[in-house]
Amino acid sequence: MKILGIDSSGLVASVAVVEDDLMLAEYTVNYKKTHSQTLLPMLDEIVRMTELDLKTIDAIAVAAGPGSFTGLRIGSATAKGLGLALEKPLISVPTVEGLAYNLCGTDKIVCPLMDARRNQVYTGIYEFDRNQLITVEDQMAVSIENIIKRLNFLGREVIFLGDGVPVFKNVLEEKLIIPYSFAPAHMNKQRASAVAALGLCYAKKGKLESAAEHQPDYLRLSQAERERAEKRNGA
């Protein structure tokens, strides 16, 4: 199977094409640019450099959330538009699972940390059985203290990755009582190749949806929705 992967869930914009166990191309940029300006030009460059006919892809895997509300909407709209135009199914890959898959094969617990603001992180706890991702605790939005308590309770060595690491590094170093480490630079942010590779695993299990069915998973209310709810409750 040939899978197109898209991830714009955070500051990173990333596009990749994976065919079975071969990564054909990946274009990743971690810079302050609007994803609506970058995703399609990045895909066009991959198509040009690899002489790829997009009609030959079997499915489109997209980081479906949680993450930046704007980034998720852009990634979702891009994937839906391509899916409709090419008549290809989509694969929703939870963002935190895609991040964890960067460390596929490790014998340690993997804990992605995405900065969710308001002293919270989007996170989850994962391990691997060879190349199979095993969910210990599903993705969630919790305080950094909450996830530290869960990890300390498990009592196993853990690897952290994600844009939440530099934000909460001091707290981790202060409150963790288990062995831990941080993923290196080439593995510590979102990558579309991981989304595509994990999407391939999900596609083989039949986890496909139509472009019309796909919706991002924000995991919590946006700031505007929270403010509206607070006004209603205070009225």
mmCIF file of C-alpha atoms in Angstrom:
data_model
loop_
_atom_site.group_PDB
_atom_site.id
_atom_site.type_symbol
_atom_site.label_atom_id
_atom_site.label_comp_id
_atom_site.label_asym_id
_atom_site.label_seq_id
_atom_site.Cartn_x
_atom_site.Cartn_y
_atom_site.Cartn_z
ATOM 1 C CA MET A 1 0.000 0.000 0.000
ATOM 2 C CA LYS A 2 1.052 3.555 -0.705
ATOM 3 C CA ILE A 3 0.073 6.086 1.966
ATOM 4 C CA LEU A 4 0.259 9.882 1.861
ATOM 5 C CA GLY A 5 0.827 11.307 5.349
ATOM 6 C CA ILE A 6 -0.013 14.841 6.504
ATOM 7 C CA ASP A 7 0.691 16.448 9.876
ATOM 8 C CA SER A 8 0.017 20.100 10.681
ATOM 9 C CA SER A 9 -1.116 19.606 14.275
ATOM 10 C CA GLY A 10 1.549 21.887 15.763
ATOM 11 C CA LEU A 11 4.293 24.265 14.628
ATOM 12 C CA VAL A 12 5.695 21.514 12.401
ATOM 13 C CA ALA A 13 4.312 21.115 8.890
ATOM 14 C CA SER A 14 5.093 17.727 7.403
ATOM 15 C CA VAL A 15 4.144 15.705 4.325
ATOM 16 C CA ALA A 16 5.396 12.209 3.471
ATOM 17 C CA VAL A 17 4.743 9.241 1.216
ATOM 18 C CA VAL A 18 5.290 5.708 2.518
ATOM 19 C CA GLU A 19 4.925 2.551 0.430
ATOM 20 C CA ASP A 20 4.894 -0.633 2.527
ATOM 21 C CA ASP A 21 8.203 -0.580 4.464
ATOM 22 C CA LEU A 22 9.795 2.108 2.263
ATOM 23 C CA MET A 23 9.615 5.868 2.829
ATOM 24 C CA LEU A 24 9.602 7.420 -0.632
ATOM 25 C CA ALA A 25 9.769 11.059 0.485
ATOM 26 C CA GLU A 26 9.292 13.393 3.426
ATOM 27 C CA TYR A 27 9.207 17.184 3.605
ATOM 28 C CA THR A 28 9.197 18.619 7.136
ATOM 29 C CA VAL A 29 9.518 22.236 8.227
ATOM 30 C CA ASN A 30 9.587 23.437 11.824
ATOM 31 C CA TYR A 31 9.311 27.164 11.334
ATOM 32 C CA LYS A 32 6.774 29.902 12.033
ATOM 33 C CA LYS A 33 4.848 29.835 8.785
ATOM 34 C CA THR A 34 1.129 29.405 8.202
ATOM 35 C CA HIS A 35 0.398 25.795 7.307
ATOM 36 C CA SER A 36 -2.096 26.920 4.676
ATOM 37 C CA GLN A 37 0.907 28.462 2.874
ATOM 38 C CA THR A 38 3.163 25.424 3.191
ATOM 39 C CA LEU A 39 1.339 22.086 2.996
ATOM 40 C CA LEU A 40 0.312 22.069 -0.668
ATOM 41 C CA PRO A 41 3.625 23.532 -1.950
ATOM 42 C CA MET A 42 5.446 20.849 0.073
ATOM 43 C CA LEU A 43 3.248 18.150 -1.459
ATOM 44 C CA ASP A 44 3.794 19.623 -4.940
ATOM 45 C CA GLU A 45 7.568 19.439 -4.399
ATOM 46 C CA ILE A 46 7.377 15.789 -3.330
ATOM 47 C CA VAL A 47 5.242 14.992 -6.381
ATOM 48 C CA ARG A 48 7.731 16.764 -8.642
ATOM 49 C CA MET A 49 10.868 15.238 -7.135
ATOM 50 C CA THR A 50 9.551 11.659 -7.038
ATOM 51 C CA GLU A 51 7.456 11.872 -10.228
ATOM 52 C CA LEU A 52 4.535 10.657 -8.125
ATOM 53 C CA ASP A 53 1.091 10.244 -9.622
ATOM 54 C CA LEU A 54 -1.216 11.023 -6.709
ATOM 55 C CA LYS A 55 -3.845 8.744 -8.219
ATOM 56 C CA THR A 56 -1.597 5.806 -7.312
ATOM 57 C CA ILE A 57 -1.825 6.384 -3.554
ATOM 58 C CA ASP A 58 -4.175 4.067 -1.674
ATOM 59 C CA ALA A 59 -5.129 6.324 1.253
ATOM 60 C CA ILE A 60 -4.358 9.590 3.023
ATOM 61 C CA ALA A 61 -3.290 9.462 6.670
ATOM 62 C CA VAL A 62 -3.738 12.695 8.604
ATOM 63 C CA ALA A 63 -2.839 13.683 12.157
ATOM 64 C CA ALA A 64 -6.390 14.108 13.414
ATOM 65 C CA GLY A 65 -5.817 15.722 16.793
ATOM 66 C CA PRO A 66 -5.336 16.877 19.376
ATOM 67 C CA GLY A 67 -3.167 19.879 18.667
ATOM 68 C CA SER A 68 -3.374 23.428 17.373
ATOM 69 C CA PHE A 69 -7.014 24.117 16.460
ATOM 70 C CA THR A 70 -6.018 26.093 13.362
ATOM 71 C CA GLY A 71 -3.371 23.571 12.336
ATOM 72 C CA LEU A 72 -5.773 20.662 12.703
ATOM 73 C CA ARG A 73 -8.420 22.411 10.610
ATOM 74 C CA ILE A 74 -5.887 23.129 7.853
ATOM 75 C CA GLY A 75 -4.585 19.537 7.840
ATOM 76 C CA SER A 76 -8.095 18.120 7.910
ATOM 77 C CA ALA A 77 -9.303 20.375 5.098
ATOM 78 C CA THR A 78 -6.244 19.501 2.987
ATOM 79 C CA ALA A 79 -6.731 15.765 3.515
ATOM 80 C CA LYS A 80 -10.481 15.961 2.874
ATOM 81 C CA GLY A 81 -9.975 17.982 -0.299
ATOM 82 C CA LEU A 82 -7.395 15.536 -1.645
ATOM 83 C CA GLY A 83 -9.527 12.566 -0.627
ATOM 84 C CA LEU A 84 -12.571 13.925 -2.428
ATOM 85 C CA ALA A 85 -10.614 14.929 -5.542
ATOM 86 C CA LEU A 86 -8.720 11.625 -5.779
ATOM 87 C CA GLU A 87 -11.595 9.477 -4.483
ATOM 88 C CA LYS A 88 -9.339 7.987 -1.802
ATOM 89 C CA PRO A 89 -10.155 7.033 1.799
ATOM 90 C CA LEU A 90 -8.690 8.787 4.829
ATOM 91 C CA ILE A 91 -7.019 7.349 7.907
ATOM 92 C CA SER A 92 -7.406 9.368 11.100
ATOM 93 C CA VAL A 93 -4.227 8.985 13.147
ATOM 94 C CA PRO A 94 -4.417 10.414 16.676
ATOM 95 C CA THR A 95 -1.667 13.024 16.887
ATOM 96 C CA VAL A 96 -0.221 11.688 20.135
ATOM 97 C CA GLU A 97 -0.032 8.151 18.701
ATOM 98 C CA GLY A 98 1.741 9.467 15.608
ATOM 99 C CA LEU A 99 4.274 11.218 17.833
ATOM 100 C CA ALA A 100 4.841 8.050 19.872
ATOM 101 C CA TYR A 101 5.436 6.078 16.669
ATOM 102 C CA ASN A 102 8.592 8.131 16.060
ATOM 103 C CA LEU A 103 10.189 5.863 18.683
ATOM 104 C CA CYS A 104 8.860 2.605 17.237
ATOM 105 C CA GLY A 105 10.709 -0.428 18.593
ATOM 106 C CA THR A 106 11.949 1.002 21.878
ATOM 107 C CA ASP A 107 11.664 -1.193 24.972
ATOM 108 C CA LYS A 108 10.877 1.833 27.151
ATOM 109 C CA ILE A 109 7.605 3.578 27.891
ATOM 110 C CA VAL A 110 6.959 6.456 25.464
ATOM 111 C CA CYS A 111 5.220 9.620 26.663
ATOM 112 C CA PRO A 112 4.566 12.357 24.085
ATOM 113 C CA LEU A 113 3.977 15.812 25.561
ATOM 114 C CA MET A 114 2.278 18.515 23.508
ATOM 115 C CA ASP A 115 1.892 21.925 25.102
ATOM 116 C CA ALA A 116 -1.868 22.502 25.457
ATOM 117 C CA ARG A 117 -1.460 25.808 27.331
ATOM 118 C CA ARG A 118 -3.202 26.560 30.655
ATOM 119 C CA ASN A 119 -0.605 24.322 32.380
ATOM 120 C CA GLN A 120 -1.953 21.283 30.520
ATOM 121 C CA VAL A 121 -0.474 18.822 28.038
ATOM 122 C CA TYR A 122 -1.934 16.614 25.354
ATOM 123 C CA THR A 123 -0.363 13.302 26.177
ATOM 124 C CA GLY A 124 -0.699 9.525 26.391
ATOM 125 C CA ILE A 125 1.370 6.564 27.522
ATOM 126 C CA TYR A 126 2.557 3.948 25.028
ATOM 127 C CA GLU A 127 4.852 0.968 24.623
ATOM 128 C CA PHE A 128 5.860 -1.261 21.732
ATOM 129 C CA ASP A 129 5.608 -4.967 21.085
ATOM 130 C CA ARG A 130 8.238 -5.095 18.357
ATOM 131 C CA ASN A 131 6.764 -2.652 15.821
ATOM 132 C CA GLN A 132 3.222 -2.697 17.198
ATOM 133 C CA LEU A 133 2.078 0.346 19.137
ATOM 134 C CA ILE A 134 0.401 -0.598 22.416
ATOM 135 C CA THR A 135 -1.721 1.966 24.254
ATOM 136 C CA VAL A 136 -1.089 1.934 28.001
ATOM 137 C CA GLU A 137 -3.180 5.076 28.522
ATOM 138 C CA ASP A 138 -5.071 6.735 25.669
ATOM 139 C CA GLN A 139 -4.464 10.325 24.607
ATOM 140 C CA MET A 140 -5.793 12.909 27.054
ATOM 141 C CA ALA A 141 -5.585 16.560 28.078
ATOM 142 C CA VAL A 142 -4.300 16.728 31.679
ATOM 143 C CA SER A 143 -2.027 18.775 33.898
ATOM 144 C CA ILE A 144 1.690 18.000 33.773
ATOM 145 C CA GLU A 145 1.500 16.972 37.448
ATOM 146 C CA ASN A 146 -1.203 14.428 36.602
ATOM 147 C CA ILE A 147 0.839 12.650 33.921
ATOM 148 C CA ILE A 148 3.939 12.679 36.143
ATOM 149 C CA LYS A 149 1.965 10.893 38.887
ATOM 150 C CA ARG A 150 0.766 8.254 36.405
ATOM 151 C CA LEU A 151 4.283 7.633 35.133
ATOM 152 C CA ASN A 152 5.768 7.435 38.621
ATOM 153 C CA PHE A 153 3.078 4.888 39.507
ATOM 154 C CA LEU A 154 4.017 2.708 36.523
ATOM 155 C CA GLY A 155 7.622 2.671 37.732
ATOM 156 C CA ARG A 156 9.210 2.097 34.327
ATOM 157 C CA GLU A 157 11.799 4.041 32.359
ATOM 158 C CA VAL A 158 10.213 6.567 30.016
ATOM 159 C CA ILE A 159 11.225 8.587 26.956
ATOM 160 C CA PHE A 160 9.607 11.999 26.445
ATOM 161 C CA LEU A 161 9.142 13.822 23.158
ATOM 162 C CA GLY A 162 7.070 16.665 21.759
ATOM 163 C CA ASP A 163 6.919 20.442 22.001
ATOM 164 C CA GLY A 164 5.808 20.200 25.636
ATOM 165 C CA VAL A 165 9.212 18.904 26.729
ATOM 166 C CA PRO A 166 11.043 22.275 26.788
ATOM 167 C CA VAL A 167 8.007 23.930 28.389
ATOM 168 C CA PHE A 168 7.799 21.475 31.298
ATOM 169 C CA LYS A 169 11.348 20.127 31.474
ATOM 170 C CA ASN A 170 12.081 21.709 34.848
ATOM 171 C CA VAL A 171 8.932 20.200 36.383
ATOM 172 C CA LEU A 172 9.763 16.770 34.960
ATOM 173 C CA GLU A 173 13.290 16.897 36.372
ATOM 174 C CA GLU A 174 11.970 17.979 39.767
ATOM 175 C CA LYS A 175 9.097 15.523 40.237
ATOM 176 C CA LEU A 176 9.942 12.327 38.340
ATOM 177 C CA ILE A 177 11.267 9.482 40.499
ATOM 178 C CA ILE A 178 11.718 7.032 37.611
ATOM 179 C CA PRO A 179 14.524 6.852 35.023
ATOM 180 C CA TYR A 180 13.779 9.064 32.019
ATOM 181 C CA SER A 181 15.318 10.550 28.888
ATOM 182 C CA PHE A 182 14.379 12.894 26.067
ATOM 183 C CA ALA A 183 14.179 11.943 22.391
ATOM 184 C CA PRO A 184 16.871 13.457 20.109
ATOM 185 C CA ALA A 185 16.164 16.311 17.708
ATOM 186 C CA HIS A 186 15.362 14.160 14.664
ATOM 187 C CA MET A 187 12.663 12.244 16.585
ATOM 188 C CA ASN A 188 11.150 14.725 19.006
ATOM 189 C CA LYS A 189 8.513 16.516 16.896
ATOM 190 C CA GLN A 190 5.663 15.541 14.590
ATOM 191 C CA ARG A 191 6.660 13.749 11.388
ATOM 192 C CA ALA A 192 4.348 12.832 8.543
ATOM 193 C CA SER A 193 6.391 9.694 7.868
ATOM 194 C CA ALA A 194 5.358 8.338 11.286
ATOM 195 C CA VAL A 195 1.739 9.306 10.600
ATOM 196 C CA ALA A 196 1.876 7.531 7.220
ATOM 197 C CA ALA A 197 3.607 4.427 8.609
ATOM 198 C CA LEU A 198 1.154 4.119 11.503
ATOM 199 C CA GLY A 199 -1.680 4.899 9.102
ATOM 200 C CA LEU A 200 -0.547 1.958 6.996
ATOM 201 C CA CYS A 201 -0.875 -0.302 10.052
ATOM 202 C CA TYR A 202 -4.379 1.042 10.722
ATOM 203 C CA ALA A 203 -5.412 0.673 7.079
ATOM 204 C CA LYS A 204 -4.478 -3.011 7.174
ATOM 205 C CA LYS A 205 -6.843 -3.332 10.147
ATOM 206 C CA GLY A 206 -9.636 -1.668 8.168
ATOM 207 C CA LYS A 207 -9.532 1.658 10.038
ATOM 208 C CA LEU A 208 -10.519 3.756 7.044
ATOM 209 C CA GLU A 209 -13.099 6.473 6.566
ATOM 210 C CA SER A 210 -14.398 8.524 3.680
ATOM 211 C CA ALA A 211 -13.246 12.088 3.169
ATOM 212 C CA ALA A 212 -16.793 13.257 3.942
ATOM 213 C CA GLU A 213 -16.797 11.386 7.275
ATOM 214 C CA HIS A 214 -13.489 12.714 8.557
ATOM 215 C CA GLN A 215 -13.491 15.206 11.429
ATOM 216 C CA PRO A 216 -10.556 16.358 13.571
ATOM 217 C CA ASP A 217 -10.522 15.408 17.255
ATOM 218 C CA TYR A 218 -9.818 18.557 19.258
ATOM 219 C CA LEU A 219 -10.032 16.701 22.606
ATOM 220 C CA ARG A 220 -11.159 19.845 24.408
ATOM 221 C CA LEU A 221 -13.070 23.057 23.701
ATOM 222 C CA SER A 222 -11.383 25.939 21.911
ATOM 223 C CA GLN A 223 -10.777 29.190 23.799
ATOM 224 C CA ALA A 224 -13.732 30.855 22.046
ATOM 225 C CA GLU A 225 -16.017 27.947 22.959
ATOM 226 C CA ARG A 226 -14.813 28.026 26.578
ATOM 227 C CA GLU A 227 -15.469 31.766 26.803
ATOM 228 C CA ARG A 228 -18.996 31.349 25.373
ATOM 229 C CA ALA A 229 -19.713 28.569 27.869
ATOM 230 C CA GLU A 230 -18.384 30.672 30.744
ATOM 231 C CA LYS A 231 -20.613 33.614 29.693
ATOM 232 C CA ARG A 232 -23.671 31.312 29.508
ATOM 233 C CA ASN A 233 -22.914 29.821 32.925
ATOM 234 C CA GLY A 234 -22.402 33.273 34.417
ATOM 235 C CA ALA A 235 -25.575 34.685 32.905
#
